[in-house]
Amino acid sequence: MNEYNVTVKNGSTIILSDIIEAEDERDVLGALLINSELFNQPFTDIRILVR
């Protein structure tokens, strides 16, 4: 498992900033979209960086 620093923005506004443990970036994205309010919220940018 790796730790990923995740930041989600809508324009210049940060909607979510979190650390997620996952195997790879695909797992991070899946967990992020399924387990958060982002499912029904507009966003413009998702950044996933290995910590």
Coordinates of C-alpha atoms in Angstrom, one line a residue, residues 5-45:
N5 CA -1.9 13.1 -1.2
V6 CA -5.2 14.0 -3.0
T7 CA -6.4 17.5 -3.8
V8 CA -9.6 18.2 -5.7
K9 CA -10.5 21.7 -6.9
N10 CA -13.3 23.4 -8.6
G11 CA -11.6 26.3 -10.3
S12 CA -9.3 27.8 -7.6
T13 CA -11.5 26.6 -4.7
I14 CA -10.2 23.5 -2.9
I15 CA -13.1 21.1 -2.4
L16 CA -11.2 18.2 -0.8
S17 CA -7.6 17.7 0.5
D18 CA -6.9 14.2 2.0
I19 CA -4.4 11.4 2.3
I20 CA -5.6 8.0 1.0
E21 CA -3.9 4.6 1.3
A22 CA -4.3 2.5 -1.9
E23 CA -2.4 0.2 -4.2
D24 CA -2.2 2.7 -7.1
E25 CA -3.7 5.9 -8.5
R26 CA -6.7 4.0 -10.0
D27 CA -7.7 2.7 -6.5
V28 CA -7.4 6.2 -5.2
L29 CA -9.7 7.6 -7.8
G30 CA -12.2 4.9 -7.3
A31 CA -12.3 5.4 -3.5
L32 CA -12.4 9.1 -3.9
L33 CA -15.4 9.1 -6.2
I34 CA -17.3 6.4 -4.4
N35 CA -16.7 7.4 -0.8
S36 CA -17.1 11.2 -1.0
E37 CA -19.5 13.9 -1.9
L38 CA -17.7 14.4 -5.2
F39 CA -20.1 12.0 -6.9
N40 CA -22.7 14.8 -7.1
Q41 CA -20.4 17.8 -7.1
P42 CA -18.7 19.6 -10.0
F43 CA -14.9 19.7 -10.0
T44 CA -12.3 20.8 -12.5
D45 CA -9.1 19.2 -11.2

